[in-house]
Coordinates of C-alpha atoms in Angstrom, one line a residue:
X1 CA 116.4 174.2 103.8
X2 CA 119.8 173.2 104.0
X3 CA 121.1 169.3 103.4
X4 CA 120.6 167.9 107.2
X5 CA 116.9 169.6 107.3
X6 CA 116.6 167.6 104.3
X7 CA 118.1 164.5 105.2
X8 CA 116.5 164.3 108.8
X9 CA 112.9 165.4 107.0
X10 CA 113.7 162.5 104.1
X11 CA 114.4 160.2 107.2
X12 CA 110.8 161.3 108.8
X13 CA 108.8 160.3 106.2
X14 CA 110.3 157.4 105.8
X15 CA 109.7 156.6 109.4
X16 CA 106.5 157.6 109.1
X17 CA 105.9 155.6 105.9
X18 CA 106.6 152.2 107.2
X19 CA 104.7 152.6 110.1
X20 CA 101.8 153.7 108.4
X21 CA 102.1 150.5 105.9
X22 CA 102.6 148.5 108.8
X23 CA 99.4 149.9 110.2
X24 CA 97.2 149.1 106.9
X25 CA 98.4 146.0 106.4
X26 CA 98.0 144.8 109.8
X27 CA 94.6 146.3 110.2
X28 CA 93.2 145.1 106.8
X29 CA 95.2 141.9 106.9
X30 CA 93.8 138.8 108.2
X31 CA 96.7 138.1 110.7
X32 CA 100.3 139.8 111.8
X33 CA 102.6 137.8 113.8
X34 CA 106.5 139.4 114.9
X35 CA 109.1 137.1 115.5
X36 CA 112.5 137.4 117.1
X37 CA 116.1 136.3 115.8
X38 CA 115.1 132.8 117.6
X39 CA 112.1 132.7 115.8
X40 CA 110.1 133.0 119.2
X41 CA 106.5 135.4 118.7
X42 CA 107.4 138.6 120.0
X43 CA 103.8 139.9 118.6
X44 CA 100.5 138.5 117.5
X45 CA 97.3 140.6 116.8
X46 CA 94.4 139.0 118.0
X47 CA 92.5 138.4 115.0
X48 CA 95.3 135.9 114.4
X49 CA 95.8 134.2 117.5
X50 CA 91.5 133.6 117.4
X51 CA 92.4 131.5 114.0
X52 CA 95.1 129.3 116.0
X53 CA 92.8 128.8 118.9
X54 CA 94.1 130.8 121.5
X55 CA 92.3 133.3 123.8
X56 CA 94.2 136.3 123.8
X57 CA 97.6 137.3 121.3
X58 CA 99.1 137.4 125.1
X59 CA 99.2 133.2 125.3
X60 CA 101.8 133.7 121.9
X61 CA 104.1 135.3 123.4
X62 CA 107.7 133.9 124.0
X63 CA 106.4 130.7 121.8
X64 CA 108.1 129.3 118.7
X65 CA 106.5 130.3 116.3
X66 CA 105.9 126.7 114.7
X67 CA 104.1 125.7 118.2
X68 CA 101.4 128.2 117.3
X69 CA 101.5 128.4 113.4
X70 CA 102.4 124.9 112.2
X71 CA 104.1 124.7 109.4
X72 CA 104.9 128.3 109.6
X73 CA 108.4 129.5 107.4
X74 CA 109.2 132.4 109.4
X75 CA 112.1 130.5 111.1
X76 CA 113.4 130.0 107.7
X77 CA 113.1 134.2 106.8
X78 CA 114.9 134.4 109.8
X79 CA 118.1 132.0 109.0
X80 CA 118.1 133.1 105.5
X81 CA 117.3 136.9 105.5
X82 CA 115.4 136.4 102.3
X83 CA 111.7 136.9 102.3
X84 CA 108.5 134.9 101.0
X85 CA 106.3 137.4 99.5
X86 CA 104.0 134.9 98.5
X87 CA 102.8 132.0 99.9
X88 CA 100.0 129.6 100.7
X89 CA 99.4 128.6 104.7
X90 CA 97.2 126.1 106.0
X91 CA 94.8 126.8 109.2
X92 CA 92.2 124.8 111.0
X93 CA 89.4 127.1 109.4
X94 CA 91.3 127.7 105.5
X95 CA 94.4 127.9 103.6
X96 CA 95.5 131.9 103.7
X97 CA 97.6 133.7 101.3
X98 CA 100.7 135.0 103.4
X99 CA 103.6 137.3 102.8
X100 CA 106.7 137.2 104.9
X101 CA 109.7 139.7 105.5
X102 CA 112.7 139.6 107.8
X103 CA 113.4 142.3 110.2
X104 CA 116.8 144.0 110.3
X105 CA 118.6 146.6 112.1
X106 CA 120.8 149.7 111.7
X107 CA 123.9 147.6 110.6
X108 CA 121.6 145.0 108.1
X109 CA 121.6 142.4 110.9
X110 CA 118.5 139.7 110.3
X111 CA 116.9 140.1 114.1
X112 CA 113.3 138.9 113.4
X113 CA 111.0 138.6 111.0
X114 CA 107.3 139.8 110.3
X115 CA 104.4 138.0 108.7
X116 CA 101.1 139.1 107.1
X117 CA 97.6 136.9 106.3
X118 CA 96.5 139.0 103.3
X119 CA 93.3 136.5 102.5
X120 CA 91.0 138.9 103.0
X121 CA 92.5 142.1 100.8
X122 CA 93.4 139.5 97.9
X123 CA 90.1 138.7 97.0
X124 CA 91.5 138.4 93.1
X125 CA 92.7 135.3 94.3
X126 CA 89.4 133.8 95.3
X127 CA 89.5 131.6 92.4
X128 CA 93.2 130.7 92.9
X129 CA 92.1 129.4 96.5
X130 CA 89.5 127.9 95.0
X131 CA 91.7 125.8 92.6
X132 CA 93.8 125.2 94.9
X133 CA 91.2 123.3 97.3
X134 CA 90.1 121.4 94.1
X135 CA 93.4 120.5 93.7
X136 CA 94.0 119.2 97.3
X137 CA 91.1 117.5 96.5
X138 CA 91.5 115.9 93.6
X139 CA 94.6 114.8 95.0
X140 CA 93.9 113.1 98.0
X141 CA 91.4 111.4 95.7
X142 CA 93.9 110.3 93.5
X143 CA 96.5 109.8 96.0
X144 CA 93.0 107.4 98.0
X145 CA 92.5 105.5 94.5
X146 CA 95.9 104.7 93.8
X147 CA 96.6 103.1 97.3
X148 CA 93.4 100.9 96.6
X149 CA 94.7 99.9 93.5
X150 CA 98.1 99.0 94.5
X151 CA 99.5 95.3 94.5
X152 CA 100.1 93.1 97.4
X153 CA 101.9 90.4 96.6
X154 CA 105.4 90.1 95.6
X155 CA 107.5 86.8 93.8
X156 CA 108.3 86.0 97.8
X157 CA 104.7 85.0 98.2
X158 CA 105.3 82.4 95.5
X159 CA 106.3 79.4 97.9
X160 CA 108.4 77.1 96.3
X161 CA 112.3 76.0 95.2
X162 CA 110.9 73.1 93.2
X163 CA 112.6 73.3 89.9
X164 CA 109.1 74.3 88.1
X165 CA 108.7 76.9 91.0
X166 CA 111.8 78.4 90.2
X167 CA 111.4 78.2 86.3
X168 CA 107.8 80.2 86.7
X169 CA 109.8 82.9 88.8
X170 CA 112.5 83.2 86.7
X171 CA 110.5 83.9 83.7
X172 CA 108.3 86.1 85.5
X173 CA 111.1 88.3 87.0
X174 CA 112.2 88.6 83.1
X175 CA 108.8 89.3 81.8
X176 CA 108.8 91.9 84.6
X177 CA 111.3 94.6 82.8
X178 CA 109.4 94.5 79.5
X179 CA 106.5 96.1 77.8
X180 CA 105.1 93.1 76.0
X181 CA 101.8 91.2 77.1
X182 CA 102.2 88.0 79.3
X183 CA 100.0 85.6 79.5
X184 CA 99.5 83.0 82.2
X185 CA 98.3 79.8 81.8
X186 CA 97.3 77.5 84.5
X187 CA 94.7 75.9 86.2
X188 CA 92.6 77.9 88.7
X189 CA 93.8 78.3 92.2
X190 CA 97.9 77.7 90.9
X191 CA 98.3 82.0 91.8
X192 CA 97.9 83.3 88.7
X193 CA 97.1 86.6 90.0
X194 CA 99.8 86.1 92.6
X195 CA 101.9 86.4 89.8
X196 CA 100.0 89.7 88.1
X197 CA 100.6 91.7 91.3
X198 CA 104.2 90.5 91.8
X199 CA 105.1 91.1 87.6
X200 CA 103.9 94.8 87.8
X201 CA 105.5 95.7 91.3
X202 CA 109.1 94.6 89.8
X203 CA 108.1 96.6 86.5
X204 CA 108.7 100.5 85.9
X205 CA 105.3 100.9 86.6
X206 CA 104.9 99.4 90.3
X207 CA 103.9 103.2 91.1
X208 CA 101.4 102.9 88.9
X209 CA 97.8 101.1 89.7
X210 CA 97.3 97.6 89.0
X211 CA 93.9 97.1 87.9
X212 CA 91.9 93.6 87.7
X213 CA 89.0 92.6 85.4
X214 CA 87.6 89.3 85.5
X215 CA 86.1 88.2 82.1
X216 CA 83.6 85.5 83.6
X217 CA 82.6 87.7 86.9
X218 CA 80.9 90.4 84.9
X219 CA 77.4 90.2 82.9
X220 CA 78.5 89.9 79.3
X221 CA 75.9 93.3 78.8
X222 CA 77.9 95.1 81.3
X223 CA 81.7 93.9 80.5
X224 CA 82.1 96.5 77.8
X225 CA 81.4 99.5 80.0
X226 CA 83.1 98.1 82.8
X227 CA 86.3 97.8 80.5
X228 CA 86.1 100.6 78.1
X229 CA 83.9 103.0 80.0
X230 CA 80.4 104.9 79.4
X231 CA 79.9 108.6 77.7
X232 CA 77.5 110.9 79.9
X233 CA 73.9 109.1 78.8
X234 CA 75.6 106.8 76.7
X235 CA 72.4 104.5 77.2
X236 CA 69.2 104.6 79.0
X237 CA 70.1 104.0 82.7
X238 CA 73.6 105.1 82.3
X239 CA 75.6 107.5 84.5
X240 CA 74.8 111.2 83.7
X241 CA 78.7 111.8 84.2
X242 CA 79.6 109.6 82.8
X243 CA 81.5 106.3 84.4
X244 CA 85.6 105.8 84.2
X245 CA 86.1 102.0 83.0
X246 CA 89.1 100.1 84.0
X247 CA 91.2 100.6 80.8
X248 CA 91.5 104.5 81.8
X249 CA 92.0 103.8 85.5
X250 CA 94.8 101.6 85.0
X251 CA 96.6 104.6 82.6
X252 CA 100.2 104.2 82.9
X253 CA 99.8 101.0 85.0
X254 CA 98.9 97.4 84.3
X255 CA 95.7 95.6 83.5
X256 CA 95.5 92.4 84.6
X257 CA 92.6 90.2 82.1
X258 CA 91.7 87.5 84.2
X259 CA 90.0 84.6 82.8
X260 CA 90.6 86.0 79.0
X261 CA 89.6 82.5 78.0
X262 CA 85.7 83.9 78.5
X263 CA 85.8 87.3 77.2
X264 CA 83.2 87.7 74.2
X265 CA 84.2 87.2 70.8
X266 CA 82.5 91.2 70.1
X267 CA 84.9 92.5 72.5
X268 CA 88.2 90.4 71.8
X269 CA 88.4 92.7 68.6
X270 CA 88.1 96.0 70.9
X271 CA 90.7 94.4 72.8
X272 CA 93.0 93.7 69.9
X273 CA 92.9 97.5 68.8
X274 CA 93.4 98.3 72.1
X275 CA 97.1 96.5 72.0
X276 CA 97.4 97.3 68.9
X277 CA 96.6 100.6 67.8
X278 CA 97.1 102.3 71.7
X279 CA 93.6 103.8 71.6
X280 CA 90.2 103.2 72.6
X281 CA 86.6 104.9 72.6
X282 CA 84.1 105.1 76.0
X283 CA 80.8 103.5 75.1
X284 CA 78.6 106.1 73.4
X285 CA 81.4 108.6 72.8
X286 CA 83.3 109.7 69.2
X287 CA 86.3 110.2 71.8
X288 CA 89.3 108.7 71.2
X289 CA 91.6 107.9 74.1
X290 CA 95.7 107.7 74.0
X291 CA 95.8 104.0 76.2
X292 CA 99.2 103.6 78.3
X293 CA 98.5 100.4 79.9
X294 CA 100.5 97.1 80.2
X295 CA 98.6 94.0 79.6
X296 CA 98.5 90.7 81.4
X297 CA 96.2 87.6 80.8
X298 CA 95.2 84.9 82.6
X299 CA 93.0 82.1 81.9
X300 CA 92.6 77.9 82.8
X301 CA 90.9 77.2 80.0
X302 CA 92.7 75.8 76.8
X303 CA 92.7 78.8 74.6
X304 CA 94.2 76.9 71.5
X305 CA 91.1 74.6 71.7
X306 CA 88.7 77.6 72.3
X307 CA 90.7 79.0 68.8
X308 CA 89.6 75.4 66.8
X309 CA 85.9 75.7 68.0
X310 CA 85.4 79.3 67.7
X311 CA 85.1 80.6 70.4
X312 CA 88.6 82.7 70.6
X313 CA 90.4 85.2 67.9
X314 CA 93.3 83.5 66.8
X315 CA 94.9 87.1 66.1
X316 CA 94.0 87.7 69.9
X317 CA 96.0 84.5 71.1
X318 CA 99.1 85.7 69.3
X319 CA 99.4 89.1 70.6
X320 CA 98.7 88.1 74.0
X321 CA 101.5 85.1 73.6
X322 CA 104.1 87.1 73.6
X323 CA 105.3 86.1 76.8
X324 CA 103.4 83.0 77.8
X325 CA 104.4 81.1 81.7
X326 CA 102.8 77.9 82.2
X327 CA 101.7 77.8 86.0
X328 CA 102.1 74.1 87.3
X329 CA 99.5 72.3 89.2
X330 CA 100.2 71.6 92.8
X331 CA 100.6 68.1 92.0
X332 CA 103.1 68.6 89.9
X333 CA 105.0 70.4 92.6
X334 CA 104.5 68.4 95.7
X335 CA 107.4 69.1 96.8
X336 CA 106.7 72.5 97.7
X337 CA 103.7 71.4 100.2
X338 CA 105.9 71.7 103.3
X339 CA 106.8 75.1 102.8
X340 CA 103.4 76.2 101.4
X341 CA 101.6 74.6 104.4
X342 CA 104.3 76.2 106.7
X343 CA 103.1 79.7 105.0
X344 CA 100.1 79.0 104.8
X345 CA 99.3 78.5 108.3
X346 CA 101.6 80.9 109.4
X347 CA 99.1 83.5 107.3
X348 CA 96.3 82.2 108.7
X349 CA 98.1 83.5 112.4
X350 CA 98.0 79.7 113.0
X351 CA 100.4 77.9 115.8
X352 CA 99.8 74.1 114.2
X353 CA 101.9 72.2 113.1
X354 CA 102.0 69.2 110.5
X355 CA 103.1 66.1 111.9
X356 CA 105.4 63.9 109.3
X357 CA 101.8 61.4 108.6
X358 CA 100.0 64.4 107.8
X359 CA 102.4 65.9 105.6
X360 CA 102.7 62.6 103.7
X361 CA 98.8 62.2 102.8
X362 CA 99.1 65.8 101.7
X363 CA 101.6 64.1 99.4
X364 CA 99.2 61.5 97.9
X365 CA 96.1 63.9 97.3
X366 CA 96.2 65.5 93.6
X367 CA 94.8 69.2 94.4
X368 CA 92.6 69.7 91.9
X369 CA 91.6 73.1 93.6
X370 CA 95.9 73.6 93.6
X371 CA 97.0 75.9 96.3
X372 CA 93.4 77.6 97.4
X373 CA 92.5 74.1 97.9
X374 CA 95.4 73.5 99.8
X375 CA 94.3 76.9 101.8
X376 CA 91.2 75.7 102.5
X377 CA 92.0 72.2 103.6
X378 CA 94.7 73.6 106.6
X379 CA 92.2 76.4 107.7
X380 CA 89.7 73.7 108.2
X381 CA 91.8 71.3 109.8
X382 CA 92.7 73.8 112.0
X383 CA 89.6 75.2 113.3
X384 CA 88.2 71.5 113.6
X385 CA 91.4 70.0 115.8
X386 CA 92.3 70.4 119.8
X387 CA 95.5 69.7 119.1
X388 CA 98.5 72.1 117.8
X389 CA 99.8 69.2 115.9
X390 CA 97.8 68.6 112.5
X391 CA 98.0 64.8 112.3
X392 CA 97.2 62.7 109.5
X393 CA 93.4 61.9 110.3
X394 CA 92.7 65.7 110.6
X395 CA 94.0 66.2 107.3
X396 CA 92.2 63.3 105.9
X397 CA 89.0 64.6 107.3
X398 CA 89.8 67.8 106.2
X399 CA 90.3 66.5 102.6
X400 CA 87.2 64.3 102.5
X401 CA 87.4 62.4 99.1
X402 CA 91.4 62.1 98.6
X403 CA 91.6 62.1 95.0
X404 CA 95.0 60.2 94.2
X405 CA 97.9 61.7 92.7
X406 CA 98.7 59.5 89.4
X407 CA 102.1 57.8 89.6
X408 CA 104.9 57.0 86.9
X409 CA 104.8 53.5 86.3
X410 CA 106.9 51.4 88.1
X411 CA 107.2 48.4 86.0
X412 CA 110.5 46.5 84.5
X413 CA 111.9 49.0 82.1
X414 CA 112.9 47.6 79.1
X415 CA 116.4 47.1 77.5
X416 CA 117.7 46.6 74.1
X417 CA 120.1 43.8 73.6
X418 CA 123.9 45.1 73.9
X419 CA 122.4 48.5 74.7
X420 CA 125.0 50.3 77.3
X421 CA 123.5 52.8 80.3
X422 CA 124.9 55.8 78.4
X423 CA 122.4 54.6 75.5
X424 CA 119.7 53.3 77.5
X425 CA 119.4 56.7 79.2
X426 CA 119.5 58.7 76.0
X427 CA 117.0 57.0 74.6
X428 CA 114.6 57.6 77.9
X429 CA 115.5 60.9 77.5
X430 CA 114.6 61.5 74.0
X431 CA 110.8 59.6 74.6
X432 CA 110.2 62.0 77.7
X433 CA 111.0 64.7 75.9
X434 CA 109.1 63.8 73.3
X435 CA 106.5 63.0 75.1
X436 CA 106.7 66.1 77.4
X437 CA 106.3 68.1 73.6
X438 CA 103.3 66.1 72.4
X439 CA 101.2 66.9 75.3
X440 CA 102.0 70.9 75.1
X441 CA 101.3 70.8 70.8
X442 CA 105.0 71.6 70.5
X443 CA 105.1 74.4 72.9
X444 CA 109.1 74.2 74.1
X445 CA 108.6 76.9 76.7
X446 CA 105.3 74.7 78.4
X447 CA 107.6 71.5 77.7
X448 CA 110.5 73.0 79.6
X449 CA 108.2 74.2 82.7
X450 CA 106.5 71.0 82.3
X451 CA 110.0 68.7 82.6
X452 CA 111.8 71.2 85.4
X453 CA 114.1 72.6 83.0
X454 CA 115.3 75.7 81.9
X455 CA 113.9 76.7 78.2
X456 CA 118.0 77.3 77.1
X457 CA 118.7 73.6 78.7
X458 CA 115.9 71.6 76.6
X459 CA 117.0 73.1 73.6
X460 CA 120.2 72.1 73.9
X461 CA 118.9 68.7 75.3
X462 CA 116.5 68.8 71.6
X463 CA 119.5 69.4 69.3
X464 CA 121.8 67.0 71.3
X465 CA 119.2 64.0 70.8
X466 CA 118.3 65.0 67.2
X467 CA 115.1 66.3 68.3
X468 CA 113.4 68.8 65.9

C-alpha cells in the first residue's frame, strides 16, 4: 500500500469515526442540538425538542438557540471557538449534564457548534445532581431567610434636626463602624429599634441578618431555647431535629436584645460568655459554637437601679455600655413634631394636613407613649375627621386626656449685687449643667444628649466652668 492508499484509508476511518461517535452519543444522549455560525438551530433530535416543549425537532429550526434552550451557552462556543465539556443546564423537567463543542471547517473556521444532554449515560453523577438540587435548595432557603431577616429602616426614618435628634444620629452613625455592643436607652416608643435596624445597615454587616429578641415577649421557660437553641430531644417535647435559636441565625450579623432590662438573672450570665468568650452551647448539647454576632441592647427601664436591687449583673451592664445613646422623649424634642406628623401621615398614605391650632396642642401634650403615641393619635384623628385639615379639636379628641408638658419656670431670675451678664450667664450655665449631671448619676454622654450638646462641647463647657 503505498503513502496516498494510506493517507486516503487513515482519512476514512477517521470519517467514519466521528460519525460513528456522533451516532452513539446522540442516540444514547439525552438531547443533541446543531447550531450555525449565528447560533441559529440548524438541528434538533426529537427527544430534545419534547424536553423544551415543542412538537416536532422541525419547529427548532432557523431559531436562536436561546429562544428554545434558555440559558443555553452555545452562542458563546460559537464566538469563542473554545468548548464546554462540562456543564450543568436547567430544563422545565431537571437540571442535565451537558457537553458542548464548536464546529469547524477545512481551514479551522468556527461555523457552528454542537451540543450533547449526557444525563442519562452519566449516571455516576446521580449523586452530584443530587447535591446539586440540595444545594439550590438550601439556597433559596437561605437566600428566603435572609430577606426576612433584613432591616427596614434607615437613620432617614429618624425624623428630626432638633439638636438631641441630631446628637442620637451622630453617635449612632459612629457606633455604626465598630464592633462593640451599643446599648440604647430610652423610654418605649422613642424608636429604639428604629435605631437597631438603621446601626446594622450602615455597619460591615448590613448583608448580614438582623435578628430581634424581646426579653419580656417570651416565657421565661422558653427564652433560653429561643436564644441559644435546643439539641435533638434536648427535653421532653422538644424538636426531634433539633431547633436553630436566634444567636446562630444571626451568625455574622447583629442581634438586637430588646428590653435587656427583663432578661433573667440565670441567663444574663450565658449572655456574658457569650460577649465574652465568642461561644455558646444549644440547650441539651456538649456542642460548642464559634458566635460571630454583633450585639445591641435596648431597654426603658433604669438598668443602674435594676443593678442596686438585684435584679441585673453589674458585669453585664458594663460590657453592654460600651457604647450607650440616650434616646430622648418626644417631649423633650417638640420641635420635631411638625416633621414627624408630616411623615407620619404621609406613611399612613394620608392627604391631611395639620392646621397651625392643631399643631400647637400637639405642642402642649407630654407623649408619654413618645412617637407610637404620636402614631396612634394622627391615624385616629384621621380616620374620625371629614375634613383634610386636622384641626385642633380633632386632635384634642384624638388625644383624650392631654397630659401637660412641664415648663421651665418662668419666674424673676435672680441677680447677685454688681454681678455683670458675662457672670450672671456663667453662673446659669454651671447650675444647668450641674443639674443636667445630677439627674443622669454623672453620666456626661446622657448629660450632653440631655442639654443638646455635643459630648466634646460639654466637656469643654465642664473644664471651662471648673466643673469636675
Amino acid at each position: 500500500m503505498n503513502t496516498t492508499e494510506s493517507l486516503k484509508d487513515y482519512q476514512r476511518v477517521r470519517t467514519l469515526a466521528i460519525r460513528s461517535l456522533f451516532e452513539i452519543i446522540e442516540q444514547s444522549s439525552e438531547g443533541t442540538v446543531i447550531v450555525d455560525r449565528d447560533a441559529n438551530i440548524v438541528w434538533m433530535n426529537e427527544r430534545y425538542a419534547r424536553r423544551f416543549g415543542l412538537e416536532s425537532a422541525a419547529g427548532a429550526i432557523g431559531k436562536p438557540c436561546e429562544s428554545v434552550i434558555p440559558g443555553s451557552l452555545l452562542r458563546e462556543v460559537v464566538r469563542t471557538g473554545r468548548p464546554i465539556l462540562l456543564d450543568m443546564q436547567d430544563t422545565p423537567k431537571e437540571p442535565l449534564v451537558v457537553m458542548r463543542l464548536p464546529i469547524h471547517d477545512d481551514a479551522g473556521t468556527v461555523i457552528g457548534a454542537i451540543g450533547f444532554a449526557l444525563f442519562d449515560e452519566l449516571r455516576t453523577l446521580s449523586p452530584m445532581l443530587k447535591r446539586y438540587s440540595s444545594m439550590q435548595e438550601e439556597l433559596a432557603s437561605t437566600r428566603s431567610l435572609l430577606r426576612a431577616r433584613q432591616t427596614k429602616y434607615n437613620f432617614a426614618h429618624f425624623i428630626g434636626t432638633s439638636a438631641a435628634s441630631l446628637e442620637v444620629k451622630r453617635r449612632a452613625r459612629r457606633s455604626a463602624s465598630a464592633e462593640s455592643p451599643v446599648l440604647l436607652l430610652g423610654e418605649t416608643g422613642t424608636g429604639k429599634e428604629l435605631l437597631a435596624q438603621a446601626i446594622h445597615g450602615a455597619s460591615p454587616r448590613a448583608h448580614k441578618a438582623f435578628v430581634s429578641i424581646n426579653s419580656a415577649a417570651i416565657p421565661e421557660a422558653l427564652l433560653e431555647a429561643e436564644f441559644f437553641g435546643t439539641a435533638p430531644g434536648a427535653f421532653t417535647g422538644a424538636d426531634r431535629k433539633g431547633r436553630t435559636g436566634k444567636l446562630q441565625i444571626a451568625q455574622g450579623g447583629t442581634l438586637f436584645l430588646d428590653e435587656i432590662g427583663d432578661m433573667p438573672l440565670p441567663l444574663q450570665s450565658k449572655l456574658l460568655r457569650v460577649l465574652q468568650e465568642k461561644e455558646f452551647e444549644p440547650v441539651g448539647s456538649n456542642d460548642v459554637i464559634q458566635s460571630d454576632v454583633r450585639v445591641i441592647a435596648a431597654t426603658s427601664t433604669d438598668l443602674q437601679a435594676a443593678i442596686k436591687r438585684g435584679e441585673f449583673r453589674a458585669d453585664l451592664y458594663y460590657r453592654l455600655n460600651v457604647l450607650p445613646i440616650q434616646v430622648p422623649p418626644l417631649r423633650e424634642r417638640l420641635d420635631d413634631l411638625p416633621a414627624l406628623s408630616e411623615a407620619i401621615l404621609e406613611e399612613l398614605r394620608s392627604q391631611h394636613e395639620l392646621h397651625r391650632d392643631a399643631l400647637e396642642l400637639l405642642g402642649q401634650h407630654a407623649w408619654p407613649g413618645n412617637i407610637r403615641e404620636l402614631r396612634n393619635v394622627l391615624e385616629r384623628a384621621a380616620l374620625l375627621s371629614d375634613d383634610l385639615m386636622l384641626t385642633e379639636q380633632d386632635i384634642r379628641a384624638a388625644i383624650g386626656t392631654l397630659t401637660p408638658v412641664e415648663r421651665a419656670s418662668t419666674g424673676t431670675v435672680e441677680t447677685l449685687a454688681g454681678e455683670t451678664f458675662a457672670q450672671a450667664r456663667e453662673r446659669f450655665d454651671r447650675q444647668l449643667i450641674q443639674s443636667a449631671l445630677a439627674q443622669c448619676t454623672g453620666n456626661v454622654p446622657q448629660a450632653a444628649a440631655r442639654l443638646g450638646l455635643g459630648r466634646s462641647t460639654l466637656y469643654k463647657k465642664m473644664v471651662a466652668l471648673g466643673i469636675a
